[in-house]
Coordinates of C-alpha atoms and ligand atoms in Angstrom, one line a residue:
X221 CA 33.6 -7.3 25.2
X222 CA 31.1 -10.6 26.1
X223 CA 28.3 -9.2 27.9
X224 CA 27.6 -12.2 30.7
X225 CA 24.7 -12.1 30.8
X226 CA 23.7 -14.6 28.7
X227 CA 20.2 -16.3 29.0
X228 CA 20.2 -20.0 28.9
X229 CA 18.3 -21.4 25.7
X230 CA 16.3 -23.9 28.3
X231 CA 14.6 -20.4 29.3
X232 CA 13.8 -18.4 26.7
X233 CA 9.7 -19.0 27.2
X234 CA 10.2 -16.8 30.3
X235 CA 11.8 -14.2 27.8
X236 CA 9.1 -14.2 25.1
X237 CA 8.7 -10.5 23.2
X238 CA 12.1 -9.4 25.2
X239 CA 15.8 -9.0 23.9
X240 CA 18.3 -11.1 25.1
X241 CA 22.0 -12.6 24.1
X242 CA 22.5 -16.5 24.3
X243 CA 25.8 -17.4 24.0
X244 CA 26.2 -21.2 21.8
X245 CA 27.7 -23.2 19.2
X246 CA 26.4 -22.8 15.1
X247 CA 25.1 -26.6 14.4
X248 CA 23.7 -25.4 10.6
X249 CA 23.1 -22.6 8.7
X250 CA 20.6 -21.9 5.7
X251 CA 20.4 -18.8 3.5
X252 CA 17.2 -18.3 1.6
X253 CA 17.3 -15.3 -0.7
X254 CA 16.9 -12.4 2.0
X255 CA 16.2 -14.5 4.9
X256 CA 18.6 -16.4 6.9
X257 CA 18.8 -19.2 9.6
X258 CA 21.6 -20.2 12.4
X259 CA 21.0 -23.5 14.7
X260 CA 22.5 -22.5 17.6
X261 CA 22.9 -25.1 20.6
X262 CA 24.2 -23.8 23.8
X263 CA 24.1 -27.0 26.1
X264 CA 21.0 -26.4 27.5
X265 CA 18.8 -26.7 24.2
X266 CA 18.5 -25.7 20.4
X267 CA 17.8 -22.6 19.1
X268 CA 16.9 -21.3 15.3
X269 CA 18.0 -18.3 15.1
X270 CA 16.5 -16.1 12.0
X271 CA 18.1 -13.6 10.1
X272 CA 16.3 -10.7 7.7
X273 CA 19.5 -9.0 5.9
X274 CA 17.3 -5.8 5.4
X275 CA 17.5 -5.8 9.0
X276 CA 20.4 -6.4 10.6
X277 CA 23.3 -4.6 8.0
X278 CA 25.5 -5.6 5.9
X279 CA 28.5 -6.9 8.7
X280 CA 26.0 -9.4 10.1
X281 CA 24.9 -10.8 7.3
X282 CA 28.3 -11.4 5.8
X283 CA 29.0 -12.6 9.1
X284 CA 26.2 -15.3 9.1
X285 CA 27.3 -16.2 5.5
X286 CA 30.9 -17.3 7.4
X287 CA 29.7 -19.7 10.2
X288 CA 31.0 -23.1 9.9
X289 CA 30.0 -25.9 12.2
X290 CA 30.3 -25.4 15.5
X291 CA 31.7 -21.8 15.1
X292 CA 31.0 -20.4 19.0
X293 CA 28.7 -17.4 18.8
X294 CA 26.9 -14.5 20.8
X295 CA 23.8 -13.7 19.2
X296 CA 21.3 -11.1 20.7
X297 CA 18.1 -10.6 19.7
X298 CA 13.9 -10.6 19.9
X299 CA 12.5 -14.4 21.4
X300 CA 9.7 -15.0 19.7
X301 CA 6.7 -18.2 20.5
X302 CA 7.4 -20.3 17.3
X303 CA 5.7 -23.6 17.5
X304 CA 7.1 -24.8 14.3
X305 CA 10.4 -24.4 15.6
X306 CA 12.3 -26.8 17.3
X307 CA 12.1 -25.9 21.6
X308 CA 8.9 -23.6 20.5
X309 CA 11.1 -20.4 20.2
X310 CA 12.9 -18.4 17.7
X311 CA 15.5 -15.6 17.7
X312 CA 14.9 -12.7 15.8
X313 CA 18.3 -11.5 15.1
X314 CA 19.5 -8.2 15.9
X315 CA 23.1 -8.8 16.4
X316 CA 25.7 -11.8 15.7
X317 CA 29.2 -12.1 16.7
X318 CA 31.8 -14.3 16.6
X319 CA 33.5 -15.5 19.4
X320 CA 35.7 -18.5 17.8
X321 CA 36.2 -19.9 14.5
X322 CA 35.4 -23.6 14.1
X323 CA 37.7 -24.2 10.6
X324 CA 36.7 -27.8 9.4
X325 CA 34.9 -29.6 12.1
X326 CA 35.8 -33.1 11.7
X327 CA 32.3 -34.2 12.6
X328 CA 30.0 -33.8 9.6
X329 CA 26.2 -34.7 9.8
X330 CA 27.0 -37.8 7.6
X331 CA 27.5 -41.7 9.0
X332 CA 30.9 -41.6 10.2
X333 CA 32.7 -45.4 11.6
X334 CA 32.8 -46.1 15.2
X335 CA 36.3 -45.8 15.6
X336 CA 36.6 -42.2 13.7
X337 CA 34.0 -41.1 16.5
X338 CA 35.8 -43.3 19.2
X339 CA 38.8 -41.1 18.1
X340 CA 37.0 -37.7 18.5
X341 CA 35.1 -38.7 21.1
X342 CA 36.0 -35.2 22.7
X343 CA 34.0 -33.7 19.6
X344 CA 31.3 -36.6 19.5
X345 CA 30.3 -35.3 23.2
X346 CA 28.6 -32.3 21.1
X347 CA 26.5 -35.2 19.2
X348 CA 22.6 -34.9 20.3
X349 CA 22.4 -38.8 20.7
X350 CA 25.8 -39.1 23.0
X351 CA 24.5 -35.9 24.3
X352 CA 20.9 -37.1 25.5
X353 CA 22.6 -40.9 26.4
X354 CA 25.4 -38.7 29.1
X355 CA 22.5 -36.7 30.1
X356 CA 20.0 -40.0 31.2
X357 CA 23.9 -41.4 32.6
X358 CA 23.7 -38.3 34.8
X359 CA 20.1 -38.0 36.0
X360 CA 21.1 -42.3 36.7
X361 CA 23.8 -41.2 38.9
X362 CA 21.9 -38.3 40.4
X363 CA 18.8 -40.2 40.9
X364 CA 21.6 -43.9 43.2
X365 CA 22.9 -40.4 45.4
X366 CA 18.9 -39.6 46.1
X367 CA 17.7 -42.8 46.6
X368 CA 20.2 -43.9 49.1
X369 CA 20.3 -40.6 50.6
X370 CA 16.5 -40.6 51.2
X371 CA 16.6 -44.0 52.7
X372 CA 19.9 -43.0 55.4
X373 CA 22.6 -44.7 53.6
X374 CA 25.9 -42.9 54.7
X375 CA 27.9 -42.5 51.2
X376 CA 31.5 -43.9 51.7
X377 CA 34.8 -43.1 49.4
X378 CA 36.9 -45.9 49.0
X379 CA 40.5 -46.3 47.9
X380 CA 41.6 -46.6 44.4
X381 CA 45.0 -47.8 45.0
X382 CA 44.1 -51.0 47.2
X383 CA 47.1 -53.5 48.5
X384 CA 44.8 -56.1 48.3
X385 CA 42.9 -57.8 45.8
X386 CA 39.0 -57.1 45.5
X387 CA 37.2 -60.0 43.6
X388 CA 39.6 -62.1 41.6
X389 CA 43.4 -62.3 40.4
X390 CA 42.7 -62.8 36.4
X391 CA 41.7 -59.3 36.1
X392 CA 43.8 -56.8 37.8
X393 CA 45.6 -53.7 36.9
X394 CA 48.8 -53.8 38.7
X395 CA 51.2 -50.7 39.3
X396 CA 54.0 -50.3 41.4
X397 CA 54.0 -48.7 44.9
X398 CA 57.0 -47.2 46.0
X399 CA 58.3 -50.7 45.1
X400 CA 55.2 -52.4 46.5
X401 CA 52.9 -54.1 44.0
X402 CA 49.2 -51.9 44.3
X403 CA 46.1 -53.0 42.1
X404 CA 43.7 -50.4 40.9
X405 CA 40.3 -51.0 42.6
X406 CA 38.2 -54.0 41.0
X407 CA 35.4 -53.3 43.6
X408 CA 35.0 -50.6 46.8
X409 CA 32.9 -53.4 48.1
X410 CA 35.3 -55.2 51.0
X411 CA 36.1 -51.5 52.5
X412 CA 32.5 -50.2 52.3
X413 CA 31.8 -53.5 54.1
X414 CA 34.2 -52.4 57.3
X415 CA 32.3 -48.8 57.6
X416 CA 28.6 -51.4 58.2
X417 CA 29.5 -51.2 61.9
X418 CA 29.9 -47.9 61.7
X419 CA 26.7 -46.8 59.9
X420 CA 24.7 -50.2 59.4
X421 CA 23.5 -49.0 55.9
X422 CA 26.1 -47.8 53.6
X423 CA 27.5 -47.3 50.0
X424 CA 30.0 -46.7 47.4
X425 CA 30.3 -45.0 44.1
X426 CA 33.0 -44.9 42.1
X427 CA 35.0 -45.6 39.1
X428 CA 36.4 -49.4 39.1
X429 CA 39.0 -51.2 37.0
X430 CA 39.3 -54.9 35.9
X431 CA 42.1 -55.5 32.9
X432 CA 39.2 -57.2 30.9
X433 CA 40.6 -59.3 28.0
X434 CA 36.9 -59.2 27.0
X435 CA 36.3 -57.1 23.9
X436 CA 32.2 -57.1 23.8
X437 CA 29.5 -54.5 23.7
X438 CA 28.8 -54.9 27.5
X439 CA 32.2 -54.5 28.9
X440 CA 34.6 -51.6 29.7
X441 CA 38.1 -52.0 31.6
X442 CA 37.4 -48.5 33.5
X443 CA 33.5 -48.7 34.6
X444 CA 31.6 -47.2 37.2
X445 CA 29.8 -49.0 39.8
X446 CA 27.6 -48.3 43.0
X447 CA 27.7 -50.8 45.5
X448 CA 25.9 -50.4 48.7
X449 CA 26.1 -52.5 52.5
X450 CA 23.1 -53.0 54.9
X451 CA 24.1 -55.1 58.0
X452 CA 21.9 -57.4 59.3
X453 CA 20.4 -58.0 55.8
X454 CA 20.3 -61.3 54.2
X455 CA 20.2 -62.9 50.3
X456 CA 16.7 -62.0 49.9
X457 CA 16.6 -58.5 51.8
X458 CA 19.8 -57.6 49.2
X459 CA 17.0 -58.9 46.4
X460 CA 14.8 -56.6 47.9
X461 CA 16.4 -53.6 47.9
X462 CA 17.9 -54.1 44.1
X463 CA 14.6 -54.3 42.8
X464 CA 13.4 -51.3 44.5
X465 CA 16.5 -49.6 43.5
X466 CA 16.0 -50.0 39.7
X467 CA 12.1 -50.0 39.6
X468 CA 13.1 -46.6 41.0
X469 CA 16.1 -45.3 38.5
X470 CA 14.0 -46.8 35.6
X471 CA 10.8 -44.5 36.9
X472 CA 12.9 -41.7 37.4
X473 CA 14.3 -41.9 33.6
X474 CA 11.2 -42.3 32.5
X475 CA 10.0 -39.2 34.2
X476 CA 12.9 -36.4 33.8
X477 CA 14.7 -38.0 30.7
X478 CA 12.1 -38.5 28.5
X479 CA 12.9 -36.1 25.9
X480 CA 16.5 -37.3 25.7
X481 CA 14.9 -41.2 25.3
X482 CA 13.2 -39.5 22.3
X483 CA 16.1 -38.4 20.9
X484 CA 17.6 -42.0 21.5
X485 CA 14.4 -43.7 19.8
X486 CA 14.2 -45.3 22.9
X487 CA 10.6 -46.6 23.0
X488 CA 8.8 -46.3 26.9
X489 CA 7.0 -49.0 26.4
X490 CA 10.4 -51.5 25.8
X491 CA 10.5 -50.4 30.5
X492 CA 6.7 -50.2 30.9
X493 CA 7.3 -53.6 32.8
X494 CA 9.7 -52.9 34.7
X495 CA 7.5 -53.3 38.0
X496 CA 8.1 -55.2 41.0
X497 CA 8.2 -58.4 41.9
X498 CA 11.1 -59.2 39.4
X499 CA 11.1 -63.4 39.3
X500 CA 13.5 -65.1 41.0
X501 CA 14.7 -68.3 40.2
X502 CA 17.4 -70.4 41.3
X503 CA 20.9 -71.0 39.8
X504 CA 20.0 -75.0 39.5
X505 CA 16.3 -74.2 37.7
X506 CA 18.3 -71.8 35.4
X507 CA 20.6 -74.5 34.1
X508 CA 17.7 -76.6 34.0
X509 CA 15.7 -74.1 31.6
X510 CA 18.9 -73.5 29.1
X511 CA 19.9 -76.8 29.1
X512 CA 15.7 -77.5 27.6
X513 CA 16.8 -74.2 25.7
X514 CA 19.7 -76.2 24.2
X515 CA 22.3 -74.4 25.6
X516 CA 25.5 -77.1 26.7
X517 CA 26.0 -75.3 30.3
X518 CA 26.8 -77.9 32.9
X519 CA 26.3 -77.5 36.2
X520 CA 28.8 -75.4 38.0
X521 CA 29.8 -73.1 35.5
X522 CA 29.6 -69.8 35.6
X523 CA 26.2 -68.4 32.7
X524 CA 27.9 -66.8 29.9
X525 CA 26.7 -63.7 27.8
X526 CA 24.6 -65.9 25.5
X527 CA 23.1 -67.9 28.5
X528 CA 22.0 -65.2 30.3
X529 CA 20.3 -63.2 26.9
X530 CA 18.2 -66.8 26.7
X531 CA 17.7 -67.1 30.3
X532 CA 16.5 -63.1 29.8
X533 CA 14.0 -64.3 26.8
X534 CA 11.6 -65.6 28.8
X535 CA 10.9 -63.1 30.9
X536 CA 9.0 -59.5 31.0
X537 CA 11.5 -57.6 33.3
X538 CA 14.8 -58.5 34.9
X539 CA 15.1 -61.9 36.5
X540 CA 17.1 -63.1 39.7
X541 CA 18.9 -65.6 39.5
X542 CA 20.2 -66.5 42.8
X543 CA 22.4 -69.1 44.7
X544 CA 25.6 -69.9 42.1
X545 CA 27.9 -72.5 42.9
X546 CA 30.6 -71.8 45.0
X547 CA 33.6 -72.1 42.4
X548 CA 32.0 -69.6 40.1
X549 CA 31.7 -66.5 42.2
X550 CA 34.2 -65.1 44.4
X551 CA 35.3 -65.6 48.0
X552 CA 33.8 -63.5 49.7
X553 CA 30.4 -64.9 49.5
X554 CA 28.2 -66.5 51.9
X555 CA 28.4 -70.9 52.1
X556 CA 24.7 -71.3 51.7
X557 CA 23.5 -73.7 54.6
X558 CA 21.4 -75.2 53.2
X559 CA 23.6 -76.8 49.9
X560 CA 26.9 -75.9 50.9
X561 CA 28.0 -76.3 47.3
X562 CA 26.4 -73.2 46.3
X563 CA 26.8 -70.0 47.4
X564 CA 23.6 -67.1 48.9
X565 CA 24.2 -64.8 46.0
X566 CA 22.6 -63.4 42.9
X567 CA 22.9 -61.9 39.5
X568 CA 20.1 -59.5 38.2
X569 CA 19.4 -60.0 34.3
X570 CA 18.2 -57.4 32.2
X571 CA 16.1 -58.1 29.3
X572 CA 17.1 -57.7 25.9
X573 CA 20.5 -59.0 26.1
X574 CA 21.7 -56.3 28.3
X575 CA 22.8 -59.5 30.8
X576 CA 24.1 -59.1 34.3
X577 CA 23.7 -55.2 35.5
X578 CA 24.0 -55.8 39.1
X579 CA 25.7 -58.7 41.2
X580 CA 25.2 -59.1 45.1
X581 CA 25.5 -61.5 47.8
X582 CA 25.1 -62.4 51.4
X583 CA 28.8 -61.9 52.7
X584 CA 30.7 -65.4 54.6
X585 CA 30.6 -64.0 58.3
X586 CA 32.1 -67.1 59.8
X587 CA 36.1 -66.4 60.3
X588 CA 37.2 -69.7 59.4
X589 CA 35.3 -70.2 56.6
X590 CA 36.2 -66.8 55.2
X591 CA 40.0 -67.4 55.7
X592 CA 39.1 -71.0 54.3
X593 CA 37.8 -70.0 50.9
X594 CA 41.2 -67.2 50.9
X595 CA 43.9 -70.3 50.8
X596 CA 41.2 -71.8 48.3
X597 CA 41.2 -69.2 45.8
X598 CA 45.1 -68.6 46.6
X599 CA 44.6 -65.0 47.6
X600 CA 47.7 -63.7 49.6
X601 CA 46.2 -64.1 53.1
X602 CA 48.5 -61.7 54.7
X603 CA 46.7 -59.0 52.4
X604 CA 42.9 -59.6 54.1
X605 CA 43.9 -59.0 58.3
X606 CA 42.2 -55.6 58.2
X607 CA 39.6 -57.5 56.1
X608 CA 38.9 -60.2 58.5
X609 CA 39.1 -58.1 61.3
X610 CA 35.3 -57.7 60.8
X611 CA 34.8 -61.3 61.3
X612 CA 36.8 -60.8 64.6
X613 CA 35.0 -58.3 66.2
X614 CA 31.6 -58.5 66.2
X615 CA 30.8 -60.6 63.4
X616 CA 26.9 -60.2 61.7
X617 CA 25.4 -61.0 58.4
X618 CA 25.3 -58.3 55.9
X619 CA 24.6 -57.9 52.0
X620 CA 25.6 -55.7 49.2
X621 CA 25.9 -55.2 45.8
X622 CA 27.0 -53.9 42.8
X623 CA 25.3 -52.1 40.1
X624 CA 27.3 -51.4 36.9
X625 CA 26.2 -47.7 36.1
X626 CA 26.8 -48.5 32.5
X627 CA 25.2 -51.4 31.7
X628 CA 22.2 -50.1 33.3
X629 CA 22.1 -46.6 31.5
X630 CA 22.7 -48.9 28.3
X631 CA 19.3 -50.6 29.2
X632 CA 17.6 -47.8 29.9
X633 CA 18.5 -45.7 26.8
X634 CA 18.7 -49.1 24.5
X635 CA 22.3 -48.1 23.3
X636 CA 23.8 -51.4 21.8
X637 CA 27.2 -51.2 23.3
X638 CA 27.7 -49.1 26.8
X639 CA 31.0 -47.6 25.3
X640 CA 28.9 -44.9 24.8
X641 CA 27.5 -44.3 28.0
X642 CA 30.9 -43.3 29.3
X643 CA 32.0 -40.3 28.7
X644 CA 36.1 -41.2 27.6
X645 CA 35.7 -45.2 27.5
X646 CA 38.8 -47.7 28.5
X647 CA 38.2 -50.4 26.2
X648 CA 41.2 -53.0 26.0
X649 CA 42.3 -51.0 22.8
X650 CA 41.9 -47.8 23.7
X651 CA 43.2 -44.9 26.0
X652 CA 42.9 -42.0 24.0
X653 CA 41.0 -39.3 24.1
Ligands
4AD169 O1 29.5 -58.9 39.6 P1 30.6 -58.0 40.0 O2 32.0 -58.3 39.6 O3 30.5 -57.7 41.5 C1 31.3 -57.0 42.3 O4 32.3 -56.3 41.9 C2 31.0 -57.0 43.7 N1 32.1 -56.5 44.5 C3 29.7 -56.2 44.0 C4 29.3 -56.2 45.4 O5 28.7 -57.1 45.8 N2 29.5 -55.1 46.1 O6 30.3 -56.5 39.3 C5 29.1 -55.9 39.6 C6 28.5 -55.3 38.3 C7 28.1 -56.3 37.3 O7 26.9 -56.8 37.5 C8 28.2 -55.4 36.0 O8 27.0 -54.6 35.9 C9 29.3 -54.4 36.3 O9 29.5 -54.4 37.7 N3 30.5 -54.8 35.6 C10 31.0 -54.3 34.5 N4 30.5 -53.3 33.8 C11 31.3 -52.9 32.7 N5 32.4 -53.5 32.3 C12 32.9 -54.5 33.1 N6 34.1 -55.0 32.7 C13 32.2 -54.9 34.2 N7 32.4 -55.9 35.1 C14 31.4 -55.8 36.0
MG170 MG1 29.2 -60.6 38.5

């Protein structure tokens, strides 16, 4: 029988000079003469685990000779302070046994291609760098729940299967509904926006979906995204309340996931800047600047990857840029007053080509505008009456955005592509695992 009590690797320097049994997976083995050595991982850290054959018998030593990768294993022994050890501890080996065979583990500590591991991505989890870049994705998504949660934000859950179309028409995943066509969620945003008169601050997290012909390092046809509503806030409150957010998330990294930023080679210093106030410049003064860059971008197009990497450039954090023309952005946003041909919106850059992580905007509060910018765009009006209701009873200004959970963990850990800061990526040519 497996004894359960098993003590967690993460605690053995509470257990130092006692006997316990940690229950893991063999990463290597090594056999010197008489001596022997077992890595074992068990999820919460990395043990050596040392064997002395004059010690523990004949069975257990055969039995260390048989581990394979990732062979799952109870091992029981003395913890001892080892500070040449990885963690600080070792194992002193009384007992081993086998719990399951692991018979030719396709991942073998050698450079494998991308779409071998893509393939066993179920198996690459166990990796230590996908491992530490899921671990900083989870303190992330930990650390959006506590922030909004400490500053009143009620968290709403919003549909998956929508009837009506979120951001734009050239990127949805369409399914049938009891004969009824139904899109997969590109955004939670316009039903979080209905619950603002309900709780004035508000916000959604969840998984969203955009059929993405796109096939680049930043983007992901399933991708997570928080997107939170304050009423009564306007363009520049919404800028506000970004930056604090990600001064925040990147501090909080820093802080709790520093040892898995070490695994990643991720150096501190590349987020040392990351520091309030982020610059803010217009839409207008960024065409200006990549247009003395030498980019060709014309007024009134939207910035592309490459425009927003040189717009990044010259900057020592992220950089606003805010106020987009209308016909690049989607309908939902607010006609800015004061040049009607641009919207009150903005985009948040990260540096070093990381490019848009969060997108947010004042929303149109005026009825007739609103339902204006619908017949532009060709939306199916009948779709939006629940959605205009807002405008009809009791109309106010409000701002959200969206994050891209992602994008931003790609940042922070200075992964290249954010397929890997997903646990089972949707990339356009892939559904499996
Ligand atoms: O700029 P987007 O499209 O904005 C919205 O969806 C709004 N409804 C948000 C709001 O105001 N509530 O997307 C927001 C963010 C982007 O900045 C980016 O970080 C991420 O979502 N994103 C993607 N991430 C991965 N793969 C994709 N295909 C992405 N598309 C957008
Ligand atoms: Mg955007």
């Amino acid at each position: 029988m497996i004894s359960q009590s098993f003590v967690e690797v993460r605690d053995l320097h509470a257990h130092v000079g006692g006997h316990v049994a940690i229950g893991g997976w063999v990463e290597t083995t090594r056999i010197h003469g008489k001596v022997g050595f077992a890595v074992v991982r068990d999820g919460t850290g990395t043990v050596q685990c040392v064997f002395v054959k004059a010690e523990v018998g004949e069975e257990c030593w055969s039995e260390l000779a048989s581990l394979t990768q990732e062979t799952a294993v109870r091992v029981t022994g003395e913890v001892r302070a080892e500070p040449r050890s990885p963690g600080g501890f070792e194992l002193g080996v009384t007992e081993l046994r086998v719990v399951g065979r692991s018979e030719e583990y396709p991942i073998q500590p050698k450079e494998h291609g991308v779409d071998f591991l893509l393939d066993h991505r179920h198996l690459w989890l166990r990796s230590s760098k996908q491992r530490a870049g899921l671990k900083v994705r989870a303190e992330v998504e930990q650390g959006i729940h506590d922030f909004f949660y400490e500053r009143d934000f009620v968290r709403i859950d919003t549909p998956i299967l929508t009837g009506s179309i979120g951001e734009s028409a050239g990127t949805l995943f369409e399914t049938d509904y009891f004969g009824e066509p139904a899109y997969l969620a590109q955004t939670g945003q316009l039903y979080v926006e209905t619950a603002c008169p309900a709780f004035r601050k508000v916000y959604c997290f969840g998984p969203t979906f955009r059929a993405e012909k796109s096939k680049t390092r930043r983007h992901l046809t399933e991708f997570w995204m928080l997107e939170p509503e304050v009423a009564f806030a306007d363009s520049d409150d919404n800028m506000d309340l970004q930056e604090e957010l990600v001064v925040h998330l990147v501090e909080r990294a820093l802080e709790r996931a520093a040892e898995e930023l070490e695994v990643l080679e991720r150096d501190p210093n590349a987020l040392a800047n990351v520091r309030a106030p982020f610059p803010r410049i217009s839409y207008t003064e960024a065409v200006e600047l990549l247009q003395r860059e030498g980019s060709e971008i014309e007024w009134g197009s939207d910035l592309g990857g490459a425009d927003e990497t040189l717009v990044a450039r010259q900057f020592d954090r992220p950089v606003f840029i805010y106020n987009y023309p209308t016909q690049a952005k989607a309908f939902y946003m607010k006609e800015n007053p004061d040049d009607p041909r641009t919207v009150l919106c903005n985009d948040l850059i990260a540096p070093e080509g990381y490019g848009e992580i969060i997108g947010g905007s004042q929303r149109e509060d005026d009825l007739d505008r609103l339902l204006h910018r619908i017949r532009e765009e060709n939306l199916p009006e009948e779709a939006y009456g629940w959605y205009l209701d807002i405008r009809r009873y009791g109309t106010f200004p409000h701002s959200g955005f969206g994050l891209g959970l992602e994008r931003m963990v790609a940042w922070i850990t200075g992964r290249p592509h954010i397929r890997e800061l997903i646990p089972y990526p949707r990339l356009i040519n892939r559904l499996t695992p």
